[in-house]
Coordinates of C-alpha atoms and ligand atoms in Angstrom, one line a residue:
M9 CA 70.2 66.6 80.5
S10 CA 71.4 69.4 83.0
S11 CA 71.4 69.7 86.7
P12 CA 70.4 73.1 88.1
V13 CA 74.4 71.9 89.3
S14 CA 75.9 71.2 86.8
N15 CA 74.4 74.6 85.2
N16 CA 76.4 76.7 87.8
L17 CA 79.2 74.4 87.1
E18 CA 79.4 75.6 83.4
N19 CA 78.5 79.3 84.4
V20 CA 81.6 78.8 86.6
D21 CA 84.5 77.6 84.9
N22 CA 84.1 76.7 81.2
D23 CA 87.6 74.7 80.8
N24 CA 87.5 72.8 83.3
H25 CA 83.1 71.9 82.4
N26 CA 84.6 71.1 79.5
T27 CA 87.7 68.9 80.0
F28 CA 84.6 67.2 82.6
I29 CA 82.0 66.7 79.2
K30 CA 85.0 65.1 77.2
Q31 CA 85.8 62.8 80.4
S32 CA 82.2 62.1 80.8
K33 CA 82.5 60.0 77.8
T34 CA 84.7 57.3 78.3
D35 CA 83.9 57.4 82.5
P36 CA 81.0 58.7 84.3
N37 CA 82.7 58.2 87.6
E38 CA 85.6 60.3 87.0
M39 CA 82.9 62.7 85.6
T40 CA 81.0 62.9 89.3
V41 CA 84.4 63.1 91.3
N42 CA 85.7 66.0 88.8
R43 CA 81.7 67.4 89.2
S44 CA 81.9 67.2 93.4
K45 CA 85.7 68.7 93.2
L46 CA 84.2 71.6 90.9
L47 CA 81.5 72.2 93.4
R48 CA 83.5 71.5 96.4
T49 CA 86.2 74.7 95.3
Q50 CA 83.3 77.0 94.4
M51 CA 81.5 77.0 98.0
E52 CA 84.7 76.8 99.4
Q53 CA 85.8 80.0 97.7
R54 CA 82.2 81.2 98.4
L55 CA 83.0 80.7 102.1
E56 CA 86.5 82.3 102.2
S57 CA 84.9 85.5 101.0
A58 CA 82.3 85.7 102.8
R59 CA 84.8 85.5 105.4
F60 CA 86.7 88.6 103.9
R61 CA 83.7 90.7 104.2
F62 CA 83.3 89.9 107.7
I63 CA 86.4 90.1 109.0
N64 CA 86.7 93.9 106.9
E65 CA 83.4 94.7 108.5
Q66 CA 85.1 94.2 111.7
L67 CA 88.1 96.1 111.3
Y68 CA 86.0 99.4 110.1
T69 CA 83.8 99.0 113.0
S70 CA 86.3 97.6 116.3
S71 CA 89.1 99.8 117.5
S72 CA 93.0 99.0 116.6
L73 CA 93.4 97.3 120.0
E74 CA 90.6 95.0 119.1
A75 CA 91.6 94.3 115.6
Y76 CA 95.3 93.4 116.7
K77 CA 93.5 91.0 119.0
L78 CA 91.4 89.5 116.6
F79 CA 94.6 89.1 113.9
H80 CA 96.9 87.8 116.3
K81 CA 94.1 85.4 118.1
D82 CA 93.4 83.2 115.3
S83 CA 96.7 84.2 111.9
D84 CA 94.0 82.6 109.7
C85 CA 91.7 85.2 109.8
F86 CA 94.4 87.8 108.5
H87 CA 95.8 85.3 106.0
I88 CA 91.9 84.9 104.9
Y89 CA 91.9 88.6 104.9
H90 CA 94.8 89.7 103.7
R91 CA 94.0 86.7 100.4
G92 CA 90.4 88.5 100.2
F93 CA 92.2 92.0 100.0
T94 CA 94.4 90.8 97.0
A95 CA 91.3 89.3 94.7
Q96 CA 89.9 92.3 95.6
V97 CA 92.6 94.6 94.5
K98 CA 92.9 92.4 90.9
S99 CA 89.8 93.3 89.6
W100 CA 89.9 97.0 90.2
P101 CA 91.1 99.0 87.4
Q102 CA 93.3 101.4 89.6
N103 CA 95.3 100.0 92.8
P104 CA 96.1 103.3 94.5
V105 CA 98.9 101.7 95.9
D106 CA 100.4 102.2 92.5
S107 CA 99.5 106.0 92.0
I108 CA 101.4 106.6 95.4
V109 CA 104.7 104.6 94.5
D110 CA 104.8 106.8 91.3
Y111 CA 104.4 110.0 93.7
I112 CA 107.3 109.1 96.2
K113 CA 109.4 107.4 92.9
K114 CA 108.7 111.6 91.9
R115 CA 110.2 112.5 94.7
P116 CA 114.1 112.6 95.9
A117 CA 115.1 109.4 96.8
S118 CA 115.9 111.2 100.1
L119 CA 112.4 111.5 101.6
I120 CA 111.6 109.4 104.2
V121 CA 108.7 107.2 104.2
A122 CA 106.4 105.8 106.8
D123 CA 104.1 102.8 105.5
F124 CA 101.6 102.7 108.0
G125 CA 99.2 99.6 107.3
C126 CA 101.7 98.5 104.8
G127 CA 99.8 95.2 103.5
D128 CA 102.6 93.0 101.3
C129 CA 104.9 96.4 101.4
K130 CA 105.0 97.1 98.0
I131 CA 105.5 101.0 98.8
A132 CA 108.9 99.8 100.0
L133 CA 109.6 96.5 97.0
S134 CA 108.7 99.7 94.6
V135 CA 110.8 102.7 95.7
K136 CA 114.3 104.0 96.8
N137 CA 113.9 105.8 99.5
K138 CA 114.1 104.4 103.2
V139 CA 111.1 103.3 104.1
H140 CA 108.8 102.0 107.5
S141 CA 106.3 99.5 106.8
F142 CA 104.0 99.0 109.7
D143 CA 101.4 96.5 109.9
L144 CA 99.1 94.0 112.8
F145 CA 100.7 91.2 110.8
P146 CA 103.6 90.4 108.9
V147 CA 103.1 89.4 105.8
N148 CA 106.8 89.3 105.4
K149 CA 110.1 90.3 106.4
L150 CA 109.9 94.2 105.9
V151 CA 106.9 94.3 108.2
T152 CA 107.4 95.9 111.7
V153 CA 104.7 94.8 113.5
C154 CA 102.6 96.9 115.2
D155 CA 99.2 98.8 115.7
M156 CA 99.9 102.0 113.7
S157 CA 98.3 104.2 116.8
K158 CA 101.4 103.5 118.4
V159 CA 104.7 103.7 116.0
P160 CA 108.0 102.3 117.4
L161 CA 109.5 105.9 115.5
P162 CA 110.8 109.1 117.6
D163 CA 108.8 112.6 116.6
N164 CA 110.0 114.4 113.8
S165 CA 111.8 111.4 111.8
V166 CA 110.0 111.0 108.6
D167 CA 109.5 113.2 105.4
I168 CA 105.7 110.8 104.0
V169 CA 103.3 108.9 105.9
V170 CA 101.3 106.8 103.6
F171 CA 97.5 105.7 104.8
C172 CA 96.6 103.6 101.6
L173 CA 93.3 102.2 102.1
S174 CA 94.5 101.2 106.3
L175 CA 92.6 104.1 107.1
M176 CA 90.0 102.1 109.3
G177 CA 88.9 101.0 112.5
T178 CA 87.0 103.7 115.4
N179 CA 89.8 105.0 117.0
L180 CA 91.4 106.8 113.3
C181 CA 91.9 109.7 114.8
D182 CA 94.9 107.7 117.0
F183 CA 96.8 107.0 113.8
L184 CA 96.3 110.7 112.4
V185 CA 97.8 112.2 115.5
E186 CA 100.8 109.5 115.5
A187 CA 101.2 110.7 111.6
N188 CA 101.4 114.6 112.8
R189 CA 103.8 113.3 115.5
V190 CA 106.6 111.6 113.3
L191 CA 106.2 113.3 110.5
V192 CA 109.4 116.4 110.1
S193 CA 107.6 119.6 111.1
K194 CA 108.6 122.5 108.7
Ligands
SAH230 N1 98.3 99.8 101.9 C1 98.1 98.0 101.6 C2 97.7 97.3 102.3 C3 95.6 98.0 102.8 S1 95.3 96.7 103.7 C4 98.2 98.5 100.1 O1 97.3 99.7 99.6 O2 98.5 97.6 99.7 C5 94.8 97.2 104.8 C6 95.7 96.9 105.8 O3 96.2 97.7 106.7 C7 96.2 95.0 106.4 O4 97.0 94.6 105.4 C8 95.8 95.9 107.5 O5 96.3 94.8 108.5 C9 96.6 96.9 107.9 N2 95.9 98.0 109.0 C10 94.3 98.1 109.6 N3 94.3 98.8 110.6 C11 95.8 98.8 111.5 C12 96.7 99.6 112.4 N4 95.9 99.7 113.3 N5 97.7 99.0 112.9 C13 97.9 98.6 111.6 N6 98.3 98.5 110.3 C14 96.7 98.5 110.4

């Protein structure tokens, strides 16, 4: 007879559940341990998803200075956000950053790019162009940590500015003004 918990687990992970049923014939104790582990993993994942949604909401409803402080006061926040973002993107039929990479690849490699809110620097890692990658927190060594309302670039110094899923924050106009400052005026 299945309990509500085991029904739930069956829905979540058939492979593990099948394993658990095979083991249950031979070792009831191991069966209980496996079920507890699976339930724990499932609950941890739900908790992390909830934290991701909460942090995402904070990023859209606070200023970039507050977002900077949030990530630097507690680096876990950024890692949870980044893991959650990466997991979400995997379920989309198309990741917009791939379209941007395709666009840049069709333009001359001499053009200089600034990626505002670069995340894991997919653009810098995918094109031949010089790419300045800016983010509030460094996922890797390619990232220049800064608030993109003020990036460390001179006026008129880049040909392409990218905001891919990064226009968040109550002061997003500051990001656009900053992009306008660094873009080469034609
Ligand atoms: N552009 C990447 C990542 C998008 S997630 C991609 O498409 O894969 C949004 C990113 O914007 C996060 O990494 C977040 O830290 C960054 N971000 C949000 N506000 C920012 C700000 N004010 N300055 C710099 N980066 C910012």
